[in-house]
Coordinates of N, CA and C and ligand atoms in Angstrom, one line a residue:
N1022 N 0.9 -1.4 -0.3 CA -0.1 0.1 -0.2 C 0.7 1.2 0.2
G1023 N 0.5 2.4 0.1 CA 0.9 3.6 0.0 C 0.9 4.1 -1.4
A1024 N -0.1 4.1 -2.2 CA 0.1 4.4 -3.6 C 0.2 5.5 -3.4
I1025 N 0.7 6.4 -4.4 CA 0.8 7.6 -4.6 C 0.1 8.5 -6.3
S1026 N -0.9 9.3 -5.4 CA -1.3 10.4 -7.0 C -1.3 11.8 -7.4
F1027 N -0.4 12.0 -7.8 CA -0.8 13.7 -7.9 C -1.7 14.0 -9.3
K1028 N -2.8 14.4 -9.3 CA -3.7 14.3 -10.6 C -3.9 16.0 -10.7
D1029 N -2.9 16.9 -11.9 CA -3.2 18.2 -12.3 C -3.1 18.9 -11.2
V1030 N -1.8 18.8 -10.5 CA -1.6 19.7 -9.4 C -0.8 21.3 -10.0
H1031 N -1.6 21.8 -9.4 CA -0.9 23.4 -9.2 C -0.8 24.1 -7.9
F1032 N 0.6 24.9 -8.0 CA 0.8 25.6 -6.7 C 1.5 26.8 -7.1
A1033 N 1.4 27.8 -6.0 CA 2.5 29.0 -6.0 C 2.6 29.5 -4.5
Y1034 N 4.0 29.7 -4.1 CA 4.1 30.4 -3.3 C 3.7 31.7 -3.4
D1035 N 3.7 32.3 -4.5 CA 3.2 33.6 -4.6 C 2.4 33.6 -5.7
P1036 N 1.1 33.8 -5.9 CA 0.0 33.8 -6.7 C 0.7 34.5 -7.7
A1037 N 1.6 35.5 -8.1 CA 2.4 35.9 -9.6 C 3.1 35.2 -10.1
R1038 N 3.3 33.9 -9.3 CA 4.6 33.5 -10.0 C 4.4 31.6 -9.7
P1039 N 3.2 31.6 -10.8 CA 3.2 30.0 -10.1 C 4.5 29.3 -10.6
I1040 N 4.5 28.0 -9.6 CA 5.8 27.4 -9.4 C 5.5 25.5 -10.1
L1041 N 3.9 25.0 -9.6 CA 3.7 23.9 -10.5 C 2.5 24.2 -11.3
K1042 N 2.5 23.7 -12.7 CA 1.7 24.2 -13.6 C 1.3 23.0 -14.0
G1043 N 0.2 21.9 -12.9 CA -0.4 21.1 -13.7 C 0.1 19.6 -14.0
I1044 N 0.7 19.4 -12.7 CA 1.1 17.8 -12.9 C 0.8 16.8 -12.0
S1045 N 0.7 15.9 -13.1 CA 0.0 14.4 -12.9 C 1.2 13.1 -13.1
F1046 N 1.1 12.3 -11.7 CA 2.3 11.1 -12.2 C 1.8 10.4 -11.2
E1047 N 2.0 9.3 -11.2 CA 1.5 8.2 -10.1 C 3.0 7.6 -9.7
V1048 N 2.8 7.1 -8.1 CA 3.8 6.3 -7.5 C 2.6 4.7 -7.3
P1049 N 3.1 3.9 -7.8 CA 2.2 2.8 -7.6 C 3.2 2.3 -6.5
A1050 N 2.2 1.4 -5.6 CA 2.2 0.8 -4.1 C 3.5 -0.1 -4.2
G1051 N 5.0 0.0 -3.7 CA 6.2 -0.6 -4.0 C 6.6 0.2 -4.8
K1052 N 6.8 0.8 -5.5 CA 7.7 1.4 -6.9 C 8.3 2.4 -6.4
T1053 N 9.2 2.8 -7.1 CA 10.1 4.2 -6.5 C 10.1 5.1 -8.6
V1054 N 9.4 6.4 -8.0 CA 9.7 7.2 -8.9 C 10.8 8.3 -8.5
A1055 N 11.8 8.8 -9.6 CA 12.5 9.9 -9.3 C 12.0 11.1 -10.2
V1056 N 12.5 12.4 -9.3 CA 12.1 13.6 -10.4 C 13.4 14.3 -10.2
V1057 N 14.3 14.3 -11.3 CA 15.0 15.1 -12.1 C 14.7 16.6 -12.3
G1058 N 16.0 17.2 -12.7 CA 15.5 18.1 -13.3 C 16.5 19.7 -12.5
P1059 N 16.1 20.5 -13.8 CA 17.1 21.2 -13.4 C 16.5 22.4 -11.6
S1060 N 17.6 22.8 -10.9 CA 17.5 23.6 -9.9 C 16.6 24.7 -10.4
G1061 N 15.5 24.9 -9.3 CA 14.5 25.9 -9.1 C 13.2 24.9 -9.9
A1062 N 13.7 23.9 -10.4 CA 12.1 23.5 -11.2 C 10.9 23.2 -10.7
G1063 N 10.9 22.8 -9.5 CA 9.7 23.0 -8.4 C 10.0 21.0 -8.1
K1064 N 10.9 20.6 -7.8 CA 11.6 19.0 -7.2 C 10.9 18.9 -5.4
S1065 N 11.3 20.0 -5.0 CA 11.4 20.2 -3.7 C 10.1 20.2 -3.3
T1066 N 9.7 21.1 -3.6 CA 8.0 21.9 -3.7 C 7.2 20.4 -4.0
L1067 N 7.1 19.9 -4.8 CA 6.3 18.5 -4.8 C 6.8 17.4 -4.0
S1068 N 7.8 17.5 -3.5 CA 7.8 16.8 -1.8 C 7.7 17.5 -0.6
R1069 N 6.9 18.5 -0.6 CA 6.2 19.3 0.4 C 5.4 19.2 0.5
L1070 N 4.7 19.2 -0.9 CA 3.4 19.0 -0.9 C 2.9 17.8 -0.2
L1071 N 3.6 17.1 -0.7 CA 3.5 15.4 -0.6 C 3.4 15.3 1.2
Y1072 N 4.7 16.0 1.7 CA 4.5 15.7 3.2 C 3.7 16.9 3.8
R1073 N 2.9 17.8 2.6 CA 1.9 18.7 3.3 C 2.2 20.0 4.1
F1074 N 3.2 20.2 4.0 CA 4.0 21.5 4.7 C 3.0 23.0 3.7
Y1075 N 2.7 22.5 2.6 CA 1.7 23.3 1.9 C 0.4 22.4 1.2
D1076 N -0.1 23.1 1.2 CA -1.4 22.6 0.8 C -1.2 22.9 -1.1
V1077 N -1.8 21.9 -2.1 CA -2.0 22.2 -3.5 C -3.1 23.5 -3.4
Q1078 N -3.0 24.4 -4.5 CA -4.0 25.2 -4.9 C -5.3 24.9 -5.7
S1079 N -4.7 23.8 -6.6 CA -5.5 23.1 -7.2 C -5.3 21.9 -7.9
G1080 N -6.3 20.7 -8.3 CA -5.7 19.3 -8.4 C -5.8 18.9 -7.3
T1081 N -5.3 17.3 -7.2 CA -5.1 16.7 -5.6 C -4.2 15.6 -5.9
I1082 N -3.9 16.0 -4.6 CA -2.9 14.2 -3.8 C -3.3 13.7 -2.8
T1083 N -3.1 12.6 -3.6 CA -3.8 11.0 -2.9 C -2.7 10.3 -2.4
I1084 N -3.0 9.4 -1.5 CA -2.0 8.4 -0.8 C -3.0 7.5 -0.5
D1085 N -3.2 6.3 -1.1 CA -4.1 5.3 -0.8 C -5.7 5.9 -1.3
D1086 N -5.4 6.7 -2.6 CA -6.8 6.8 -2.8 C -7.2 8.3 -1.6
Q1087 N -6.6 8.2 -1.0 CA -7.7 9.4 0.1 C -6.8 10.8 -0.1
D1088 N -7.9 11.7 -0.1 CA -6.9 13.1 0.1 C -6.5 13.8 0.7
L1089 N -5.0 14.5 0.2 CA -4.1 14.5 1.5 C -5.0 15.8 2.6
R1090 N -5.7 16.4 1.6 CA -6.4 17.6 2.7 C -7.4 16.8 3.8
T1091 N -7.5 15.6 3.6 CA -8.5 15.1 4.6 C -7.9 14.3 5.5
V1092 N -6.4 14.4 5.4 CA -5.7 14.0 6.3 C -4.9 14.5 7.2
T1093 N -4.3 14.5 8.6 CA -3.8 15.0 9.7 C -2.5 15.3 9.3
Q1094 N -2.0 16.0 9.5 CA -0.6 16.1 9.4 C 0.1 15.3 10.3
K1095 N -0.5 14.9 11.8 CA 0.1 14.1 12.5 C 0.0 12.5 11.7
S1096 N -1.3 12.1 11.3 CA -1.2 11.1 10.6 C -0.9 10.3 9.5
L1097 N -0.2 11.8 8.8 CA 0.3 11.8 7.6 C 1.8 10.9 8.0
R1098 N 2.6 11.6 8.9 CA 3.9 11.2 9.3 C 4.0 9.7 9.9
K1099 N 3.1 9.2 10.2 CA 3.2 7.8 10.4 C 2.9 7.1 9.0
V1100 N 2.6 7.7 8.3 CA 2.7 6.9 6.8 C 4.5 7.2 6.2
I1101 N 4.5 8.4 6.3 CA 5.3 8.9 5.2 C 7.0 9.1 5.9
G1102 N 7.8 8.6 5.7 CA 9.5 8.8 6.3 C 10.2 9.8 5.0
M1103 N 11.0 10.6 5.5 CA 11.3 11.5 4.7 C 13.1 11.5 4.9
V1104 N 14.0 11.3 4.0 CA 15.6 11.4 4.6 C 16.0 12.7 4.0
P1105 N 16.0 13.9 4.9 CA 16.1 15.2 4.1 C 17.0 15.6 3.5
Q1106 N 17.4 16.5 3.0 CA 18.8 17.0 2.7 C 20.2 17.2 3.8
D1107 N 19.0 17.9 4.8 CA 20.1 18.2 5.8 C 19.5 17.4 7.1
T1108 N 20.3 17.0 7.9 CA 19.3 16.0 8.8 C 19.7 17.0 10.2
V1109 N 18.9 17.3 10.8 CA 18.7 18.1 12.1 C 19.0 17.1 13.4
L1110 N 20.0 17.3 14.3 CA 20.1 15.9 15.7 C 19.5 16.7 16.3
F1111 N 19.9 16.1 17.8 CA 18.9 16.9 18.9 C 19.9 16.1 19.9
N1112 N 19.5 17.0 21.1 CA 20.6 17.2 22.3 C 20.3 15.6 22.8
D1113 N 20.7 14.7 22.3 CA 20.8 13.3 23.3 C 21.5 12.6 22.4
T1114 N 21.8 11.2 22.8 CA 22.2 10.2 22.5 C 22.1 10.1 20.8
I1115 N 23.2 9.1 20.0 CA 22.8 9.2 18.6 C 21.7 8.1 18.8
A1116 N 21.5 6.8 20.0 CA 20.6 6.0 19.7 C 19.2 7.0 20.1
Y1117 N 19.0 7.9 20.1 CA 18.2 8.5 20.9 C 17.2 9.0 19.5
N1118 N 18.3 9.6 18.7 CA 18.5 10.6 17.6 C 17.5 9.0 16.7
I1119 N 17.9 8.1 16.7 CA 17.4 7.0 15.9 C 16.0 6.8 16.8
R1120 N 15.8 6.6 17.6 CA 14.6 5.8 18.0 C 13.3 7.0 17.9
Y1121 N 13.5 8.4 17.7 CA 13.1 9.1 17.6 C 11.9 8.6 16.2
G1122 N 12.2 7.6 15.4 CA 12.2 7.6 14.1 C 10.5 6.6 14.6
R1123 N 10.8 6.0 15.8 CA 9.6 5.1 16.1 C 9.5 4.7 18.1
P1124 N 9.6 6.0 18.9 CA 10.0 6.3 20.3 C 9.6 4.8 21.1
G1125 N 8.6 4.1 20.6 CA 8.4 2.5 21.0 C 9.5 1.5 20.9
A1126 N 10.0 1.6 19.8 CA 11.1 0.7 19.5 C 12.2 0.6 20.8
S1127 N 12.8 -1.2 20.4 CA 13.3 -2.0 21.7 C 14.5 -1.5 21.1
E1128 N 15.7 -1.5 22.2 CA 17.1 -1.3 22.5 C 18.0 -2.2 21.2
G1129 N 17.5 -3.2 20.9 CA 17.2 -4.3 20.1 C 17.3 -4.0 18.1
E1130 N 16.3 -3.0 18.5 CA 15.4 -2.5 17.2 C 16.3 -1.7 16.6
V1131 N 16.6 -0.8 17.9 CA 17.5 0.5 17.2 C 19.1 0.5 17.2
T1132 N 19.7 -0.9 17.6 CA 21.0 -1.3 17.2 C 21.5 -1.8 15.9
A1133 N 19.9 -2.7 15.2 CA 19.4 -3.1 14.3 C 19.5 -2.3 13.3
A1134 N 18.9 -1.3 13.4 CA 18.6 -0.1 12.5 C 20.3 0.8 12.1
A1135 N 21.0 1.1 13.3 CA 22.3 2.0 13.5 C 23.2 0.7 12.4
E1136 N 23.1 -0.8 12.6 CA 23.5 -1.3 11.8 C 23.3 -1.3 10.4
I1137 N 22.5 -1.5 10.0 CA 21.8 -1.3 8.6 C 22.3 0.5 8.3
A1138 N 22.3 1.2 9.1 CA 22.8 2.3 8.4 C 24.7 2.8 8.4
Q1139 N 25.1 2.3 9.2 CA 26.2 1.2 9.4 C 27.3 2.4 10.7
I1140 N 26.1 2.9 11.8 CA 26.6 3.8 12.1 C 26.6 3.2 14.0
S1141 N 26.8 2.0 13.9 CA 26.8 1.1 15.3 C 27.7 1.9 16.0
E1142 N 29.2 2.3 15.7 CA 30.5 2.6 16.7 C 29.6 4.0 17.5
F1143 N 28.5 5.0 16.6 CA 28.6 5.7 17.2 C 27.3 6.2 18.2
I1144 N 26.5 4.8 18.2 CA 25.3 5.8 19.1 C 25.1 5.7 20.3
R1145 N 26.4 5.2 21.3 CA 26.3 5.9 22.6 C 26.4 7.1 22.8
H1146 N 27.1 7.7 21.6 CA 27.6 9.5 21.4 C 26.6 10.4 21.7
L1147 N 27.0 11.8 21.9 CA 26.4 12.8 21.9 C 26.7 13.2 20.3
P1148 N 26.0 14.2 19.5 CA 26.2 14.9 18.4 C 27.3 15.8 18.6
E1149 N 28.0 16.5 18.2 CA 28.5 18.0 18.5 C 28.1 19.0 18.9
G1150 N 28.3 20.0 20.0 CA 27.6 20.9 20.1 C 26.5 20.8 21.4
F1151 N 26.3 19.7 21.5 CA 25.8 18.7 22.7 C 26.8 18.4 24.0
E1152 N 26.7 19.1 25.2 CA 27.5 17.8 26.1 C 26.6 17.5 27.6
T1153 N 27.2 16.6 27.9 CA 26.8 16.2 29.0 C 27.1 17.1 30.4
K1154 N 26.4 16.9 31.5 CA 26.7 17.3 32.3 C 28.2 16.9 32.9
V1155 N 28.3 15.6 32.5 CA 29.9 15.4 33.2 C 31.0 15.4 32.1
G1156 N 30.8 16.8 30.9 CA 31.7 17.0 30.6 C 31.8 16.3 29.3
E1157 N 31.2 15.1 28.7 CA 31.4 14.2 27.7 C 31.4 15.1 26.4
R1158 N 32.4 15.1 25.5 CA 31.7 15.8 24.6 C 31.7 15.3 23.3
G1159 N 31.1 16.2 22.5 CA 30.0 15.6 21.8 C 31.1 15.0 20.5
L1160 N 30.0 14.4 19.3 CA 31.0 13.8 18.3 C 30.9 14.8 17.1
K1161 N 31.4 15.2 16.3 CA 31.2 15.9 14.7 C 31.2 15.0 14.4
L1162 N 29.8 14.8 13.6 CA 29.2 13.7 12.4 C 29.7 14.6 10.8
S1163 N 30.3 14.0 9.9 CA 30.0 14.7 8.7 C 28.8 14.6 8.3
G1164 N 28.6 15.0 7.1 CA 27.3 15.2 6.7 C 26.5 13.7 6.0
G1165 N 27.9 12.9 5.5 CA 27.4 11.6 5.2 C 26.7 10.8 6.7
E1166 N 27.6 11.0 7.9 CA 26.8 10.3 9.1 C 25.8 10.7 9.7
K1167 N 25.5 12.3 8.9 CA 24.1 12.5 9.9 C 23.2 11.6 8.9
Q1168 N 23.5 11.6 7.4 CA 22.2 11.2 6.6 C 22.5 9.9 6.8
R1169 N 23.3 9.2 7.7 CA 23.1 7.9 8.1 C 21.9 7.7 9.1
V1170 N 22.4 8.7 10.3 CA 21.5 8.8 11.1 C 20.3 8.8 10.9
A1171 N 19.7 9.6 9.8 CA 18.3 9.9 9.1 C 18.0 8.4 8.8
I1172 N 19.1 7.8 7.7 CA 18.2 6.3 7.5 C 17.9 5.6 8.0
A1173 N 19.1 5.7 9.4 CA 18.7 4.2 10.6 C 17.2 4.8 11.6
R1174 N 16.8 6.2 11.5 CA 15.3 6.6 11.8 C 14.6 6.0 11.2
T1175 N 14.5 6.3 9.8 CA 13.6 6.0 8.7 C 13.6 4.1 8.8
V1176 N 14.3 3.9 9.0 CA 14.4 1.8 9.2 C 13.9 1.7 10.2
L1177 N 14.0 2.2 11.2 CA 13.2 2.3 12.2 C 11.8 2.6 12.3
K1178 N 11.5 3.3 11.7 CA 9.9 3.6 11.5 C 9.2 2.6 10.1
A1179 N 10.1 2.4 9.5 CA 9.6 1.3 8.3 C 8.2 2.3 7.9
P1180 N 8.1 3.4 7.4 CA 7.0 3.7 6.5 C 6.9 3.5 5.4
P1181 N 5.4 3.1 5.1 CA 5.0 2.3 3.7 C 5.7 3.9 2.6
V1182 N 5.6 5.1 2.4 CA 5.9 5.7 1.6 C 7.2 6.7 2.0
L1183 N 8.3 7.1 1.4 CA 9.5 7.1 1.7 C 9.9 8.5 0.5
I1184 N 10.2 9.5 1.3 CA 10.4 10.8 -0.1 C 11.9 10.7 0.5
L1185 N 12.8 10.7 -0.9 CA 14.1 11.1 -0.4 C 14.5 12.0 -0.9
D1186 N 15.0 13.4 -0.6 CA 15.3 14.6 -1.3 C 16.6 14.9 -1.4
E1187 N 17.0 14.4 -2.4 CA 18.4 14.4 -2.7 C 19.0 14.3 -1.9
A1188 N 19.0 12.9 -1.5 CA 19.7 12.3 -0.1 C 21.2 11.9 -0.1
T1189 N 21.3 12.2 -1.6 CA 23.0 11.9 -1.5 C 24.1 13.5 -2.1
S1190 N 22.9 14.1 -2.9 CA 23.6 15.2 -3.5 C 25.0 15.7 -2.6
A1191 N 24.7 15.9 -1.2 CA 26.3 16.6 -0.8 C 27.3 15.6 -0.3
L1192 N 27.4 14.3 -1.0 CA 28.4 14.0 -0.6 C 29.4 13.7 -1.6
D1193 N 30.7 12.9 -1.0 CA 31.9 12.7 -1.9 C 31.0 11.5 -2.5
T1194 N 32.1 11.4 -3.8 CA 31.6 9.7 -4.7 C 31.3 8.6 -3.7
T1195 N 32.3 8.6 -2.9 CA 32.3 7.1 -1.9 C 31.1 6.9 -1.2
T1196 N 31.3 8.0 -0.4 CA 30.1 8.1 0.6 C 28.8 8.0 0.3
E1197 N 28.7 8.8 -1.1 CA 27.3 8.8 -1.9 C 27.3 7.1 -2.4
R1198 N 27.7 6.2 -2.6 CA 27.7 5.0 -3.0 C 27.3 4.3 -2.1
E1199 N 28.1 4.2 -0.9 CA 27.5 3.7 0.3 C 26.0 3.9 0.6
I1200 N 26.0 5.5 0.7 CA 24.3 6.0 1.3 C 23.5 5.1 0.7
Q1201 N 24.0 5.5 -0.9 CA 23.0 4.7 -1.8 C 22.5 3.2 -1.6
A1202 N 23.8 2.4 -1.4 CA 23.4 1.3 -1.0 C 22.4 1.1 0.1
A1203 N 22.2 1.7 1.5 CA 21.3 1.4 2.7 C 20.6 2.1 2.3
L1204 N 19.8 3.2 1.4 CA 18.8 4.0 0.7 C 18.2 2.9 0.2
D1205 N 18.9 2.1 -1.2 CA 18.0 0.8 -1.8 C 17.7 -0.1 -0.7
I1206 N 18.1 -0.5 0.4 CA 17.5 -1.6 1.1 C 16.2 -1.0 2.0
V1207 N 16.6 0.6 2.3 CA 15.4 1.2 3.1 C 14.4 1.3 1.8
S1208 N 14.6 1.6 0.7 CA 13.3 1.7 -0.3 C 12.5 0.7 -0.9
K1209 N 13.6 -0.8 -0.8 CA 12.9 -2.1 -1.4 C 11.1 -2.1 -0.6
N1210 N 10.3 -2.4 -1.4 CA 9.2 -2.5 -1.5 C 8.8 -1.3 -1.1
R1211 N 9.1 -0.4 -1.0 CA 8.2 1.1 -0.4 C 7.8 1.8 -1.2
T1212 N 6.8 2.8 -1.3 CA 6.7 3.4 -2.1 C 7.5 5.3 -1.9
T1213 N 8.2 5.2 -3.1 CA 9.4 6.1 -2.5 C 9.5 7.2 -3.9
L1214 N 9.3 8.1 -3.1 CA 9.6 9.5 -4.6 C 10.7 9.8 -4.5
V1215 N 11.6 9.9 -4.9 CA 13.1 10.3 -5.0 C 13.5 11.8 -5.6
I1216 N 13.8 12.9 -4.8 CA 14.2 13.9 -5.4 C 15.5 14.2 -6.1
A1217 N 15.9 13.8 -7.2 CA 17.1 13.8 -7.7 C 18.2 15.0 -8.7
H1218 N 19.1 15.3 -8.5 CA 19.7 16.1 -9.5 C 20.5 15.5 -10.6
R1219 N 20.8 14.7 -10.8 CA 21.4 13.8 -11.6 C 20.6 12.4 -12.1
L1220 N 20.9 12.3 -13.2 CA 19.8 11.2 -13.9 C 20.6 9.8 -13.8
S1221 N 21.9 9.8 -13.2 CA 22.7 9.1 -12.8 C 22.6 8.4 -11.5
T1222 N 22.1 8.7 -10.8 CA 21.8 8.5 -9.7 C 20.5 7.8 -9.0
V1223 N 19.6 7.9 -10.2 CA 18.5 7.1 -10.0 C 18.1 6.1 -11.6
I1224 N 19.2 5.5 -11.5 CA 19.0 4.3 -12.5 C 17.9 3.4 -12.3
G1225 N 18.3 2.9 -11.2 CA 17.0 1.4 -11.1 C 15.2 2.2 -10.3
A1226 N 15.1 3.4 -11.0 CA 13.9 4.0 -10.3 C 13.0 3.0 -11.6
D1227 N 11.5 2.9 -11.0 CA 10.6 2.1 -11.9 C 10.6 3.8 -13.1
E1228 N 10.0 4.8 -12.4 CA 9.8 5.4 -13.7 C 10.8 7.3 -13.6
I1229 N 11.2 7.4 -14.0 CA 12.2 9.0 -14.0 C 11.1 10.3 -14.9
I1230 N 10.9 11.0 -13.7 CA 9.7 12.4 -14.5 C 11.2 13.5 -14.7
V1231 N 11.1 13.8 -15.6 CA 11.8 15.3 -15.9 C 10.9 16.6 -16.0
L1232 N 11.3 17.5 -14.6 CA 10.7 18.4 -14.2 C 11.3 19.9 -14.6
K1233 N 10.7 20.5 -15.8 CA 11.2 21.7 -16.4 C 10.5 23.2 -16.1
S1234 N 10.9 23.8 -15.3 CA 10.1 25.6 -14.9 C 8.4 24.9 -14.8
G1235 N 8.2 24.0 -13.7 CA 6.8 23.2 -13.2 C 6.2 22.9 -14.0
V1236 N 6.8 22.2 -15.1 CA 5.7 21.2 -16.1 C 6.9 19.7 -16.1
I1237 N 5.7 18.8 -16.4 CA 6.8 17.3 -16.8 C 7.3 17.8 -18.2
A1238 N 8.6 17.7 -18.4 CA 9.1 17.7 -20.0 C 9.3 16.5 -20.6
E1239 N 9.3 15.5 -19.4 CA 9.5 14.0 -20.3 C 9.6 13.4 -19.4
R1240 N 9.0 12.1 -19.5 CA 9.0 10.9 -18.4 C 9.2 9.4 -19.3
G1241 N 9.7 8.4 -18.1 CA 10.3 7.2 -19.1 C 11.1 6.7 -17.7
T1242 N 11.8 5.6 -18.2 CA 12.5 4.6 -17.4 C 13.9 5.7 -17.6
H1243 N 15.5 5.1 -17.3 CA 16.4 5.5 -17.0 C 16.9 5.2 -19.0
A1244 N 16.5 4.0 -19.3 CA 16.8 3.4 -20.9 C 16.3 4.8 -21.7
N1245 N 14.9 4.8 -21.4 CA 14.2 5.6 -22.2 C 14.9 7.0 -22.6
L1246 N 14.7 7.3 -21.5 CA 15.6 8.6 -21.6 C 16.7 9.1 -22.2
L1247 N 18.2 8.1 -21.4 CA 18.9 8.4 -22.4 C 18.8 7.9 -24.2
A1248 N 18.0 7.2 -24.4 CA 17.8 6.8 -25.6 C 17.2 8.2 -26.4
Q1249 N 16.4 8.8 -25.8 CA 15.7 9.7 -26.3 C 16.5 11.3 -26.4
N1250 N 17.9 11.3 -25.7 CA 18.8 12.2 -25.7 C 20.1 12.5 -26.2
Ligands
ADP913 P1 13.7 22.7 -7.0 O1 14.1 21.6 -5.8 O2 13.8 22.3 -8.5 O3 15.0 23.2 -6.9 P2 12.2 24.3 -5.4 O4 10.6 23.4 -5.7 O5 13.2 24.2 -4.2 O6 12.9 23.8 -6.7 O7 11.6 25.4 -6.0 C1 11.3 26.2 -7.2 C2 10.6 27.9 -7.2 O8 9.9 28.2 -6.0 C3 12.2 27.9 -7.5 O9 11.9 29.5 -7.9 C4 11.9 29.0 -5.6 O10 13.1 30.0 -5.7 C5 11.2 29.2 -5.3 N1 10.9 28.7 -3.8 C6 11.1 27.8 -3.2 N2 10.7 28.1 -1.7 C7 10.0 28.7 -1.9 C8 9.3 29.8 -0.9 N3 9.3 28.8 0.7 N4 8.9 31.1 -0.8 C9 8.4 31.3 -1.9 N5 9.4 30.7 -3.0 C10 9.8 29.7 -2.9
ADP914 P1 8.5 16.5 11.5 O1 7.6 17.3 11.7 O2 8.8 15.4 11.0 O3 9.6 16.8 13.2 P2 10.9 18.3 10.3 O4 10.9 19.0 9.2 O5 10.3 19.7 11.4 O6 9.8 17.3 10.6 O7 12.3 17.4 11.1 C1 13.4 17.3 10.3 C2 14.1 16.1 10.5 O8 14.0 16.3 11.7 C3 13.1 14.4 10.1 O9 13.9 14.2 9.7 C4 12.4 14.5 11.4 O10 12.5 13.1 11.9 C5 13.5 14.9 12.5 N1 13.1 15.6 13.7 C6 12.4 15.9 13.9 N2 12.3 16.6 15.3 C7 12.7 15.7 15.8 C8 13.0 15.7 17.3 N3 12.4 16.1 18.3 N4 14.2 14.3 17.6 C9 14.5 13.8 16.9 N5 14.2 14.2 15.3 C10 13.5 15.3 15.1

């Protein structure tokens, strides 16, 4: 479950400047659709609408045929997991930051999620900038390591729908490859919307949508799109 549908979606932050101009596509349950396109095309806006940071101005977005406008943000957050570009860490151990994905999770489940994300060695530590009463120093995590915390959180939460917003764009090539492998595990059999910069990072997507200036300029599989261009 978790099928997503965008039907003729229009959206503008400022009424004088439309950002999305009639977007329609579907992500069948368990499949992955990637949205690529130049900076400013409206890719992140699509993911924000799906997470209901904003509501569409016309058209509809549904998850499992339910109009998002009838779904509370709270219940939506149980269904959707997001691995954002920048992961915010909280003033507690990395293990706590992972457990935030599902507060009821057991110690063993947190440990298993950390293993999948390959951050087992960090989980007892605090993030940098936070210090305990006994003066323990926080650990400085790289962008990739923070991303792994977000991945572990999502592994634990195991939501039916996943939004990956340029999740590997800030990383060096080696780290990007490793994170991509972890993301592939997380997104397997989940309905996934990937926002990406480059076609090369979304080879495995079931469909790729090329967004330009708020309209769908092209769509197809990776092979289709390469053949056309
Ligand atoms: P992309 O993810 O494809 O780079 P975005 O969806 O982030 O594009 O942005 C699309 C357009 O909307 C850009 O021109 C951007 O400047 C504008 N925009 C994004 N967020 C806001 C906002 N909160 N208020 C006003 N304009 C915004
Ligand atoms: P949310 O609405 O889920 O809090 P935000 O966009 O505000 O989402 O938060 C950005 C990221 O920080 C998300 O990955 C979210 O899971 C995480 N996050 C938000 N609040 C907390 C918290 N109190 N503790 C740990 N992580 C959090």
